[in-house]
Amino acid sequence: MKVHLINPSNVSFGTAVITPRWLYVLAAATPAAFGTPVLVDETLATTDLSTIQAGDVVGIGVHTGNALRGYEVGRMARERGAYVIYGGIHATLYPEEAAELGGAHAVVKGDGDVAWGRVLRDCANGKPEALYAGGRIEGTEFLPARWDLLPPNSYMWASVQTVRGCPKHCSFCSVWRTDGQKPRPRTSDSVITEIVELRRRGFRFIALADDNFYPVTLTDLELAARQNNASRLAELRAIRAERFGLMSRLAQLPSDTVFYTQITMEAAEDPEFLAAMKAAHIHGALVGVEAVTPEGLKDVYKDFNLAGQNLIDRLRKFRRHDIHVLGSFIFGLPSDRPSTFDATATVAEKAELTFAQFVMLTPFPGTVDFERWEKTMKDDPRHVDGVPLTRGWLIPQSKRPKLFWTHPVMPADEIRRRTQEVWDRFYSIKTIWKRSSFLQSVKGRLAFILISKLYRRMYADTGIATDSARVAWSTRWARLLAIPTRRLFAGRPMPDLQVPPPPAEAAV
Ligand code: SF4
């Protein structure tokens, strides 16, 4: 019985930006008795079905975006006589769907780190259960990934998780509902050991693939203090201390290490935290800006963000601490007007963002937005290829609507066209060149252009373009750009690098 783990994807670029961490974590969760699993990341190359035999186990991780391809792979694997097991956010939300459409023998809901071993033992005995409750395991139980199984020269960034869960409750996001609002940090020992292993292997760019790297804000602390809630205050302080402890160890790594993470904008008001991030080589962060107006922020339950000039000032604070921001914006909010697009592009430029992404509001399953929208669609008769719009992820990519709900003012095509124009404006050669001025050398600035263009091709054109010719053209370009870009990220292997000691020991 061979174990296969498959990360499904409709497009393969040959080279990928970030390692799909779950593949390597589940490989670590595979008991040695079942041998070394075969890992397939379809963002690199499609699955070779001939390697799957009757009696094998095929584990497929799906999120909403790749569920349709995942189901296709699952059905084909089942036809070959394999046990098919699904996991991931989408399978957690719709376990019946994986059984009905994806040929699932079983679905693991929640975290797979601990449950996976039991699934394999049951398959080996020929009796997998239909549903396994993986639940939300504690940070101390998170497994380090099996980086020894990485294919060489394939990824630009490695990924390491330091905390799961996010205390916020944004309406368009499912993370706080699936991973929970209670932050579950890993021990710094476990994180740092994994990072050192990656540096030994030649990765110097590492994404801290967390839901929210800044789970306790100064406002949270003030609130707990004002409410005289001593136990809450102690709990928050412990989480904050754990973040600082981890960052003090990251700071001891070689100075050319570059980390990137996801964080809320409130971190900009916490100079101590920003200084620790800088010292810890965290030089980049994805910040969910979402909207540039107070009305837009209310639309997404994110009124802890700022708007207007205050927003620009706050985002610039990251740059003052040498943290480059990838700002994420959403278009198609009910309060958006034609003028919102230009205003957003201007904010993105003035706020000194290094990268930006502009996505169209999509009601994702598991979110508050989705539930509200699904209710309003109860009597809507619209279907594509027999699939109702509320199950849009089951509509083939080429026929999938770009905007699922009716906007009060603008037609869907106008929102799509204006979104594309903002991408074009932010990623024109002239503006990228201007943005690259923080780099000293011409070579560095040219590399920055290459990376920016690749990012735009991978994430914009293939996502919002309507005609298949443009998608195919962009995919081809992304493939070509990806090879030289990956070389820019490659580091020198450091086989002798030692794990930095905890801060107390380091001081002795
Ligand atoms: S969007 Fe970010 S801040 Fe909001 S709930 Fe999701 S992970 Fe948390």
Short mmCIF file of C-alpha atoms and ligand atoms in Angstrom, two decimals:
data_model
loop_
_atom_site.label_atom_id
_atom_site.label_comp_id
_atom_site.label_asym_id
_atom_site.label_seq_id
_atom_site.Cartn_x
_atom_site.Cartn_y
_atom_site.Cartn_z
CA MET A 1 0.00 0.00 0.00
CA LYS A 2 1.63 3.21 -1.21
CA VAL A 3 0.58 6.62 0.14
CA HIS A 4 0.15 9.50 -2.34
CA LEU A 5 -0.49 13.10 -1.28
CA ILE A 6 -1.77 15.40 -4.00
CA ASN A 7 -2.10 19.20 -4.07
CA PRO A 8 -4.52 19.75 -7.00
CA SER A 9 -4.20 22.63 -9.45
CA ASN A 10 -5.61 23.54 -12.86
CA VAL A 11 -2.46 25.34 -13.94
CA SER A 12 1.11 24.12 -13.66
CA PHE A 13 3.95 26.60 -13.98
CA GLY A 14 6.85 24.14 -13.64
CA THR A 15 8.16 26.32 -10.82
CA ALA A 16 6.06 27.51 -7.90
CA VAL A 17 6.35 30.48 -5.57
CA ILE A 18 5.63 28.89 -2.17
CA THR A 19 5.90 25.30 -0.99
CA PRO A 20 2.44 23.83 -0.24
CA ARG A 21 3.25 23.17 3.40
CA TRP A 22 0.41 20.75 4.09
CA LEU A 23 1.95 18.16 1.72
CA TYR A 24 5.16 18.03 3.73
CA VAL A 25 3.38 18.11 7.11
CA LEU A 26 1.14 15.18 6.18
CA ALA A 27 4.22 13.37 4.90
CA ALA A 28 5.61 13.81 8.44
CA ALA A 29 2.30 12.55 9.86
CA THR A 30 2.55 9.36 7.78
CA PRO A 31 3.73 6.55 10.09
CA ALA A 32 7.05 5.01 8.98
CA ALA A 33 5.34 1.63 8.57
CA PHE A 34 3.59 2.98 5.45
CA GLY A 35 6.84 4.01 3.74
CA THR A 36 7.72 7.36 2.23
CA PRO A 37 4.67 8.99 0.64
CA VAL A 38 4.70 10.15 -2.99
CA LEU A 39 4.11 13.91 -3.04
CA VAL A 40 2.53 15.59 -6.05
CA ASP A 41 2.15 19.36 -6.29
CA GLU A 42 0.14 20.05 -9.42
CA THR A 43 1.25 23.68 -9.48
CA LEU A 44 4.54 22.12 -10.68
CA ALA A 45 3.23 19.21 -12.80
CA THR A 46 0.03 17.21 -13.14
CA THR A 47 -0.50 13.85 -11.42
CA ASP A 48 0.85 10.77 -13.18
CA LEU A 49 -2.07 8.39 -12.61
CA SER A 50 -0.08 5.36 -13.70
CA THR A 51 1.78 5.51 -10.37
CA ILE A 52 -1.47 4.87 -8.44
CA GLN A 53 -2.33 1.21 -7.89
CA ALA A 54 -5.31 -0.62 -6.38
CA GLY A 55 -5.11 -0.56 -2.57
CA ASP A 56 -2.99 2.63 -2.44
CA VAL A 57 -4.14 5.60 -0.37
CA VAL A 58 -4.53 8.97 -2.08
CA GLY A 59 -4.81 12.02 0.20
CA ILE A 60 -6.07 15.19 -1.51
CA GLY A 61 -6.10 18.60 0.19
CA VAL A 62 -8.69 21.03 -1.15
CA HIS A 63 -9.62 24.65 -0.65
CA THR A 64 -12.57 26.14 -2.52
CA GLY A 65 -10.42 27.35 -5.42
CA ASN A 66 -9.04 23.93 -6.35
CA ALA A 67 -11.92 21.69 -5.21
CA LEU A 68 -13.18 20.95 -8.74
CA ARG A 69 -9.76 19.74 -9.92
CA GLY A 70 -9.35 17.86 -6.63
CA TYR A 71 -12.60 15.98 -7.24
CA GLU A 72 -11.47 15.07 -10.76
CA VAL A 73 -8.21 13.63 -9.42
CA GLY A 74 -10.09 11.78 -6.65
CA ARG A 75 -12.52 10.13 -9.07
CA MET A 76 -9.69 8.96 -11.31
CA ALA A 77 -7.76 7.58 -8.32
CA ARG A 78 -10.84 5.72 -7.10
CA GLU A 79 -11.37 4.21 -10.56
CA ARG A 80 -7.86 2.80 -10.22
CA GLY A 81 -8.88 1.09 -6.98
CA ALA A 82 -7.22 3.45 -4.50
CA TYR A 83 -8.65 4.67 -1.19
CA VAL A 84 -9.42 8.36 -1.65
CA ILE A 85 -9.25 10.66 1.38
CA TYR A 86 -9.95 14.40 1.40
CA GLY A 87 -8.85 17.08 3.83
CA GLY A 88 -8.42 20.86 3.86
CA ILE A 89 -10.75 23.79 4.49
CA HIS A 90 -13.22 22.99 1.73
CA ALA A 91 -13.56 19.32 2.61
CA THR A 92 -14.04 20.35 6.25
CA LEU A 93 -16.95 22.56 5.21
CA TYR A 94 -18.51 20.19 2.64
CA PRO A 95 -17.60 16.60 3.49
CA GLU A 96 -20.67 15.20 1.65
CA GLU A 97 -19.62 16.99 -1.53
CA ALA A 98 -16.24 15.23 -1.53
CA ALA A 99 -18.09 11.90 -1.24
CA GLU A 100 -20.68 12.69 -3.92
CA LEU A 101 -18.44 14.34 -6.50
CA GLY A 102 -14.88 13.41 -5.59
CA GLY A 103 -15.13 9.67 -4.98
CA ALA A 104 -14.13 10.07 -1.32
CA HIS A 105 -13.94 7.03 0.92
CA ALA A 106 -13.27 9.36 3.85
CA VAL A 107 -12.94 13.02 4.78
CA VAL A 108 -10.79 14.47 7.57
CA LYS A 109 -12.39 17.55 9.09
CA GLY A 110 -10.06 20.08 10.73
CA ASP A 111 -6.35 19.54 11.42
CA GLY A 112 -4.87 16.44 9.81
CA ASP A 113 -1.58 16.25 11.76
CA VAL A 114 -2.84 13.72 14.30
CA ALA A 115 -5.82 12.12 12.49
CA TRP A 116 -3.87 11.09 9.36
CA GLY A 117 -2.10 8.16 11.03
CA ARG A 118 -5.45 6.68 12.11
CA VAL A 119 -6.87 7.07 8.59
CA LEU A 120 -3.94 5.13 7.14
CA ARG A 121 -4.22 2.34 9.70
CA ASP A 122 -7.96 2.00 8.95
CA CYS A 123 -7.29 1.89 5.19
CA ALA A 124 -4.64 -0.77 5.74
CA ASN A 125 -7.32 -2.81 7.56
CA GLY A 126 -9.73 -2.19 4.68
CA LYS A 127 -12.15 -0.24 6.88
CA PRO A 128 -11.81 3.54 6.54
CA GLU A 129 -14.53 5.53 8.34
CA ALA A 130 -16.48 8.07 6.31
CA LEU A 131 -15.55 10.98 8.56
CA TYR A 132 -12.59 11.72 10.86
CA ALA A 133 -12.74 14.64 13.28
CA GLY A 134 -9.23 16.12 13.20
CA GLY A 135 -10.40 19.05 15.34
CA ARG A 136 -8.16 21.93 16.36
CA ILE A 137 -5.00 20.53 17.86
CA GLU A 138 -2.78 22.52 20.22
CA GLY A 139 0.33 24.29 18.92
CA THR A 140 2.54 21.81 20.75
CA GLU A 141 1.12 19.04 18.54
CA PHE A 142 1.83 20.76 15.18
CA LEU A 143 4.26 18.64 13.22
CA PRO A 144 7.38 19.97 11.52
CA ALA A 145 7.34 19.35 7.78
CA ARG A 146 9.43 16.68 6.00
CA TRP A 147 11.61 19.01 3.95
CA ASP A 148 13.84 16.08 2.99
CA LEU A 149 11.14 15.22 0.42
CA LEU A 150 11.30 18.57 -1.43
CA PRO A 151 12.03 18.25 -5.15
CA PRO A 152 15.17 20.27 -5.92
CA ASN A 153 15.03 23.65 -7.71
CA SER A 154 11.25 23.90 -7.70
CA TYR A 155 10.18 26.56 -5.20
CA MET A 156 11.14 30.18 -4.54
CA TRP A 157 9.94 30.37 -0.94
CA ALA A 158 9.71 27.73 1.76
CA SER A 159 6.83 27.99 4.25
CA VAL A 160 6.79 27.49 8.01
CA GLN A 161 3.81 27.96 10.27
CA THR A 162 4.25 29.59 13.69
CA VAL A 163 0.61 30.07 14.80
CA ARG A 164 -2.86 28.94 13.72
CA GLY A 165 -6.09 30.88 14.34
CA CYS A 166 -7.03 34.56 14.21
CA PRO A 167 -8.98 36.54 16.84
CA LYS A 168 -10.59 38.87 14.24
CA HIS A 169 -13.87 38.17 12.46
CA CYS A 170 -13.69 39.63 8.94
CA SER A 171 -16.86 38.88 7.01
CA PHE A 172 -15.13 37.64 3.84
CA CYS A 173 -12.70 35.30 5.62
CA SER A 174 -13.25 31.75 6.86
CA VAL A 175 -9.99 31.42 8.84
CA TRP A 176 -11.42 32.54 12.20
CA ARG A 177 -14.28 30.06 11.83
CA THR A 178 -12.26 27.06 10.66
CA ASP A 179 -8.95 27.58 12.52
CA GLY A 180 -10.69 29.30 15.44
CA GLN A 181 -10.27 32.71 17.10
CA LYS A 182 -7.92 31.45 19.79
CA PRO A 183 -4.32 31.75 18.59
CA ARG A 184 -2.49 28.41 18.81
CA PRO A 185 1.24 29.15 18.68
CA ARG A 186 3.89 26.50 18.05
CA THR A 187 6.88 26.33 20.36
CA SER A 188 9.79 28.47 19.22
CA ASP A 189 12.06 25.39 19.47
CA SER A 190 10.02 23.55 16.87
CA VAL A 191 9.79 26.59 14.54
CA ILE A 192 13.46 27.53 14.69
CA THR A 193 14.66 23.95 14.17
CA GLU A 194 12.60 23.71 11.01
CA ILE A 195 13.85 27.07 9.74
CA VAL A 196 17.47 26.10 10.32
CA GLU A 197 16.87 22.91 8.35
CA LEU A 198 15.55 24.98 5.46
CA ARG A 199 18.58 27.29 5.55
CA ARG A 200 20.85 24.27 5.54
CA ARG A 201 19.07 23.21 2.34
CA GLY A 202 19.63 26.58 0.65
CA PHE A 203 16.35 28.40 1.30
CA ARG A 204 16.91 31.94 2.45
CA PHE A 205 13.40 33.24 1.67
CA ILE A 206 10.85 31.74 4.05
CA ALA A 207 7.16 32.58 4.36
CA LEU A 208 5.78 32.43 7.90
CA ALA A 209 2.51 30.97 6.68
CA ASP A 210 0.36 32.09 9.60
CA ASP A 211 -3.23 33.18 9.71
CA ASN A 212 -2.17 36.31 11.63
CA PHE A 213 1.39 36.78 12.92
CA TYR A 214 0.20 39.59 15.26
CA PRO A 215 -2.60 37.94 17.23
CA VAL A 216 -2.52 40.30 20.22
CA THR A 217 -2.79 44.04 19.62
CA LEU A 218 -2.05 46.91 22.02
CA THR A 219 -5.78 47.67 21.98
CA ASP A 220 -6.54 44.11 23.16
CA LEU A 221 -4.18 44.59 26.09
CA GLU A 222 -5.61 48.01 26.98
CA LEU A 223 -9.14 46.64 26.87
CA ALA A 224 -8.36 43.69 29.16
CA ALA A 225 -6.56 46.05 31.58
CA ARG A 226 -9.49 48.50 31.58
CA GLN A 227 -11.92 45.67 32.28
CA ASN A 228 -9.72 44.45 35.17
CA ASN A 229 -9.76 41.05 33.54
CA ALA A 230 -6.57 39.66 35.09
CA SER A 231 -6.74 36.18 33.57
CA ARG A 232 -7.41 37.53 30.07
CA LEU A 233 -4.59 40.02 30.46
CA ALA A 234 -2.17 37.28 31.56
CA GLU A 235 -3.23 35.10 28.61
CA LEU A 236 -2.71 37.93 26.12
CA ARG A 237 0.63 38.89 27.63
CA ALA A 238 1.80 35.27 27.38
CA ILE A 239 0.95 35.12 23.67
CA ARG A 240 2.70 38.45 23.10
CA ALA A 241 5.78 37.28 25.03
CA GLU A 242 5.85 34.09 22.94
CA ARG A 243 5.92 36.21 19.73
CA PHE A 244 8.82 38.28 21.04
CA GLY A 245 10.62 35.12 22.19
CA LEU A 246 10.31 33.60 18.73
CA MET A 247 11.46 36.81 17.03
CA SER A 248 14.52 37.04 19.29
CA ARG A 249 15.59 33.61 18.02
CA LEU A 250 14.89 34.48 14.39
CA ALA A 251 17.09 37.53 14.91
CA GLN A 252 20.08 35.22 15.54
CA LEU A 253 19.84 33.68 12.05
CA PRO A 254 22.24 34.74 9.25
CA SER A 255 21.61 38.35 8.25
CA ASP A 256 20.63 37.54 4.64
CA THR A 257 17.58 35.51 5.79
CA VAL A 258 14.30 37.02 4.59
CA PHE A 259 10.94 36.24 6.18
CA TYR A 260 7.53 37.24 4.96
CA THR A 261 4.30 36.97 6.92
CA GLN A 262 0.63 37.99 7.18
CA ILE A 263 -0.34 40.61 9.69
CA THR A 264 -3.08 43.07 10.52
CA MET A 265 -2.53 46.77 10.04
CA GLU A 266 -2.75 47.45 13.79
CA ALA A 267 0.86 46.24 14.10
CA ALA A 268 1.90 49.61 12.62
CA GLU A 269 0.88 51.24 15.92
CA ASP A 270 3.18 48.95 17.89
CA PRO A 271 6.76 50.25 17.36
CA GLU A 272 8.24 47.66 19.71
CA PHE A 273 6.73 44.86 17.65
CA LEU A 274 7.83 46.43 14.34
CA ALA A 275 11.38 46.84 15.65
CA ALA A 276 11.42 43.18 16.73
CA MET A 277 10.14 42.15 13.29
CA LYS A 278 12.89 44.09 11.60
CA ALA A 279 15.56 42.54 13.85
CA ALA A 280 14.06 39.11 13.14
CA HIS A 281 14.59 39.59 9.36
CA ILE A 282 10.84 39.80 8.72
CA HIS A 283 11.13 42.11 5.75
CA GLY A 284 7.75 41.58 4.12
CA ALA A 285 4.13 41.31 5.19
CA LEU A 286 0.80 40.79 3.53
CA VAL A 287 -1.55 43.36 5.03
CA GLY A 288 -5.28 43.11 4.34
CA VAL A 289 -6.19 46.73 3.59
CA GLU A 290 -9.38 45.62 1.81
CA ALA A 291 -11.00 49.06 1.36
CA VAL A 292 -9.89 52.69 1.40
CA THR A 293 -13.18 54.17 2.63
CA PRO A 294 -14.92 53.86 6.05
CA GLU A 295 -18.05 52.54 4.28
CA GLY A 296 -16.05 49.80 2.53
CA LEU A 297 -14.42 48.76 5.82
CA LYS A 298 -17.84 48.51 7.46
CA ASP A 299 -18.98 46.31 4.56
CA VAL A 300 -16.35 43.70 5.53
CA TYR A 301 -16.49 44.08 9.35
CA LYS A 302 -12.97 45.46 9.31
CA ASP A 303 -13.49 48.85 10.91
CA PHE A 304 -10.32 48.31 12.99
CA ASN A 305 -8.53 49.40 9.79
CA LEU A 306 -8.13 53.08 8.91
CA ALA A 307 -9.18 55.00 5.82
CA GLY A 308 -7.93 58.05 3.87
CA GLN A 309 -4.68 59.82 4.86
CA ASN A 310 -4.56 57.96 8.19
CA LEU A 311 -4.46 54.73 6.25
CA ILE A 312 -1.58 55.97 4.09
CA ASP A 313 0.36 57.11 7.16
CA ARG A 314 -0.19 53.83 8.93
CA LEU A 315 0.96 51.72 5.99
CA ARG A 316 4.06 53.88 5.57
CA LYS A 317 5.09 53.02 9.13
CA PHE A 318 5.88 49.48 7.96
CA ARG A 319 8.28 50.89 5.36
CA ARG A 320 9.96 53.07 7.99
CA HIS A 321 10.85 49.78 9.72
CA ASP A 322 12.08 48.20 6.48
CA ILE A 323 9.02 45.97 6.21
CA HIS A 324 7.77 45.79 2.65
CA VAL A 325 4.02 45.53 2.38
CA LEU A 326 1.97 43.48 -0.07
CA GLY A 327 -1.34 45.31 0.29
CA SER A 328 -4.48 43.36 -0.43
CA PHE A 329 -7.58 45.21 -1.67
CA ILE A 330 -11.10 44.04 -2.48
CA PHE A 331 -13.27 45.45 -5.26
CA GLY A 332 -17.00 44.98 -5.70
CA LEU A 333 -18.06 45.93 -2.16
CA PRO A 334 -21.63 47.27 -1.99
CA SER A 335 -20.34 50.79 -1.18
CA ASP A 336 -17.85 50.81 -4.11
CA ARG A 337 -18.42 53.37 -6.86
CA PRO A 338 -16.52 53.95 -10.16
CA SER A 339 -14.34 56.49 -8.34
CA THR A 340 -13.27 53.84 -5.77
CA PHE A 341 -10.89 52.17 -8.26
CA ASP A 342 -8.87 55.29 -8.93
CA ALA A 343 -8.85 56.20 -5.21
CA THR A 344 -7.58 52.74 -4.32
CA ALA A 345 -4.80 52.81 -6.93
CA THR A 346 -3.73 56.22 -5.60
CA VAL A 347 -3.66 55.00 -1.98
CA ALA A 348 -1.63 51.93 -3.03
CA GLU A 349 0.95 54.23 -4.64
CA LYS A 350 1.06 56.87 -1.90
CA ALA A 351 1.26 54.30 0.90
CA GLU A 352 4.58 53.08 -0.56
CA LEU A 353 3.40 49.51 -0.96
CA THR A 354 5.99 47.28 -2.59
CA PHE A 355 3.40 44.90 -4.02
CA ALA A 356 -0.40 44.96 -4.17
CA GLN A 357 -3.20 42.62 -5.15
CA PHE A 358 -6.68 43.63 -6.16
CA VAL A 359 -9.26 40.90 -5.85
CA MET A 360 -12.95 40.90 -6.68
CA LEU A 361 -15.25 40.21 -3.77
CA THR A 362 -16.15 36.54 -3.87
CA PRO A 363 -18.43 34.96 -1.28
CA PHE A 364 -16.26 32.09 -0.05
CA PRO A 365 -17.89 29.18 1.79
CA GLY A 366 -17.44 29.26 5.53
CA THR A 367 -17.66 33.06 5.65
CA VAL A 368 -20.36 35.35 7.03
CA ASP A 369 -20.63 36.95 3.56
CA PHE A 370 -21.32 33.58 1.99
CA GLU A 371 -24.09 32.69 4.43
CA ARG A 372 -25.82 36.03 3.91
CA TRP A 373 -25.50 35.75 0.15
CA GLU A 374 -26.66 32.13 0.04
CA LYS A 375 -29.87 33.14 1.84
CA THR A 376 -30.58 35.88 -0.70
CA MET A 377 -30.04 33.37 -3.54
CA LYS A 378 -32.60 30.84 -2.31
CA ASP A 379 -35.06 31.60 -5.10
CA ASP A 380 -32.52 32.55 -7.76
CA PRO A 381 -32.98 30.18 -10.72
CA ARG A 382 -29.60 30.92 -12.38
CA HIS A 383 -27.46 27.86 -13.16
CA VAL A 384 -24.35 27.29 -15.29
CA ASP A 385 -24.05 23.77 -16.74
CA GLY A 386 -26.68 22.68 -14.24
CA VAL A 387 -24.76 24.09 -11.24
CA PRO A 388 -26.46 26.78 -9.12
CA LEU A 389 -24.44 29.98 -8.64
CA THR A 390 -24.19 29.29 -4.90
CA ARG A 391 -21.97 26.30 -5.79
CA GLY A 392 -19.86 28.39 -8.15
CA TRP A 393 -16.65 26.44 -7.40
CA LEU A 394 -18.22 23.47 -9.20
CA ILE A 395 -18.61 25.48 -12.42
CA PRO A 396 -15.69 24.88 -14.84
CA GLN A 397 -13.15 27.72 -14.59
CA SER A 398 -13.73 29.00 -18.14
CA LYS A 399 -17.49 29.40 -17.55
CA ARG A 400 -17.34 30.66 -13.97
CA PRO A 401 -18.83 34.15 -13.44
CA LYS A 402 -16.27 36.74 -12.32
CA LEU A 403 -18.68 38.33 -9.88
CA PHE A 404 -21.31 36.28 -8.15
CA TRP A 405 -23.59 38.91 -6.76
CA THR A 406 -25.38 41.87 -8.20
CA HIS A 407 -23.72 45.15 -7.32
CA PRO A 408 -26.10 48.03 -6.53
CA VAL A 409 -24.45 50.41 -9.02
CA MET A 410 -22.00 48.70 -11.39
CA PRO A 411 -22.45 45.69 -13.69
CA ALA A 412 -20.07 42.77 -13.08
CA ASP A 413 -18.16 43.37 -16.29
CA GLU A 414 -17.45 46.97 -15.35
CA ILE A 415 -16.05 45.86 -11.97
CA ARG A 416 -13.87 43.24 -13.70
CA ARG A 417 -12.61 45.73 -16.31
CA ARG A 418 -11.85 48.44 -13.74
CA THR A 419 -10.10 45.91 -11.50
CA GLN A 420 -7.90 44.85 -14.42
CA GLU A 421 -7.08 48.52 -15.10
CA VAL A 422 -5.91 49.02 -11.51
CA TRP A 423 -3.60 45.96 -11.84
CA ASP A 424 -2.29 47.42 -15.13
CA ARG A 425 -1.65 50.79 -13.50
CA PHE A 426 0.11 49.41 -10.41
CA TYR A 427 2.27 47.02 -12.44
CA SER A 428 3.19 49.22 -15.45
CA ILE A 429 6.95 49.14 -16.13
CA LYS A 430 7.18 52.86 -15.34
CA THR A 431 5.58 52.55 -11.90
CA ILE A 432 7.46 49.37 -11.00
CA TRP A 433 10.74 51.08 -11.92
CA LYS A 434 9.81 54.05 -9.71
CA ARG A 435 8.91 51.71 -6.86
CA SER A 436 12.22 49.88 -7.20
CA SER A 437 14.17 53.00 -6.12
CA PHE A 438 14.72 51.49 -2.65
CA LEU A 439 17.22 49.14 -4.30
CA GLN A 440 20.75 50.41 -4.88
CA SER A 441 21.92 48.52 -7.96
CA VAL A 442 20.45 48.47 -11.47
CA LYS A 443 20.68 44.67 -11.35
CA GLY A 444 18.55 44.66 -8.20
CA ARG A 445 16.02 46.99 -9.79
CA LEU A 446 15.77 44.82 -12.90
CA ALA A 447 15.24 41.75 -10.69
CA PHE A 448 12.46 43.65 -8.92
CA ILE A 449 10.76 44.29 -12.28
CA LEU A 450 10.99 40.60 -13.13
CA ILE A 451 9.46 39.56 -9.81
CA SER A 452 6.69 42.17 -10.06
CA LYS A 453 5.77 41.09 -13.58
CA LEU A 454 5.73 37.43 -12.57
CA TYR A 455 3.48 38.21 -9.63
CA ARG A 456 1.10 40.09 -11.89
CA ARG A 457 0.99 37.26 -14.46
CA MET A 458 0.49 34.51 -11.89
CA TYR A 459 -2.14 36.21 -9.78
CA ALA A 460 -3.94 38.76 -11.92
CA ASP A 461 -4.32 37.64 -15.50
CA THR A 462 -5.11 34.04 -14.72
CA GLY A 463 -7.61 35.10 -12.07
CA ILE A 464 -9.71 37.86 -13.63
CA ALA A 465 -9.15 37.58 -17.39
CA THR A 466 -12.29 36.53 -19.26
CA ASP A 467 -10.92 35.12 -22.49
CA SER A 468 -9.07 31.83 -22.52
CA ALA A 469 -6.46 33.18 -24.99
CA ARG A 470 -5.32 35.77 -22.43
CA VAL A 471 -5.23 33.17 -19.66
CA ALA A 472 -3.14 30.81 -21.83
CA TRP A 473 -0.81 33.66 -22.84
CA SER A 474 -0.33 34.70 -19.23
CA THR A 475 0.32 31.15 -18.10
CA ARG A 476 2.97 30.75 -20.81
CA TRP A 477 4.63 34.01 -19.75
CA ALA A 478 4.49 33.08 -16.10
CA ARG A 479 6.23 29.78 -16.90
CA LEU A 480 8.99 31.59 -18.75
CA LEU A 481 9.45 34.26 -16.07
CA ALA A 482 9.33 31.75 -13.23
CA ILE A 483 12.59 29.99 -14.10
CA PRO A 484 14.96 33.01 -13.90
CA THR A 485 12.96 34.41 -10.98
CA ARG A 486 13.42 31.25 -8.92
CA ARG A 487 17.18 31.54 -9.37
CA LEU A 488 17.04 35.01 -7.83
CA PHE A 489 15.59 33.51 -4.65
CA ALA A 490 17.97 30.58 -4.35
CA GLY A 491 20.38 30.78 -1.41
CA ARG A 492 23.67 29.10 -0.58
CA PRO A 493 23.18 25.84 1.38
CA MET A 494 24.52 26.21 4.94
CA PRO A 495 24.92 22.59 6.10
CA ASP A 496 26.77 23.60 9.27
CA LEU A 497 24.28 26.17 10.53
CA GLN A 498 23.39 25.57 14.19
CA VAL A 499 20.01 26.11 15.87
CA PRO A 500 20.17 29.41 17.81
CA PRO A 501 19.66 28.81 21.54
CA PRO A 502 16.68 30.25 23.43
CA PRO A 503 17.31 33.89 24.51
CA ALA A 504 18.04 33.01 28.19
CA GLU A 505 20.74 30.48 27.19
CA ALA A 506 22.15 32.86 24.59
CA ALA A 507 22.72 35.47 27.31
CA VAL A 508 24.70 33.07 29.55
S1 SF4 B 1 -8.86 38.40 6.99
FE1 SF4 B 1 -7.02 38.22 8.26
S2 SF4 B 1 -7.52 39.48 10.07
FE2 SF4 B 1 -9.49 39.01 9.08
S3 SF4 B 1 -10.22 37.12 10.09
FE3 SF4 B 1 -9.10 36.49 8.23
S4 SF4 B 1 -7.02 36.07 8.95
FE4 SF4 B 1 -8.02 37.29 10.54
#
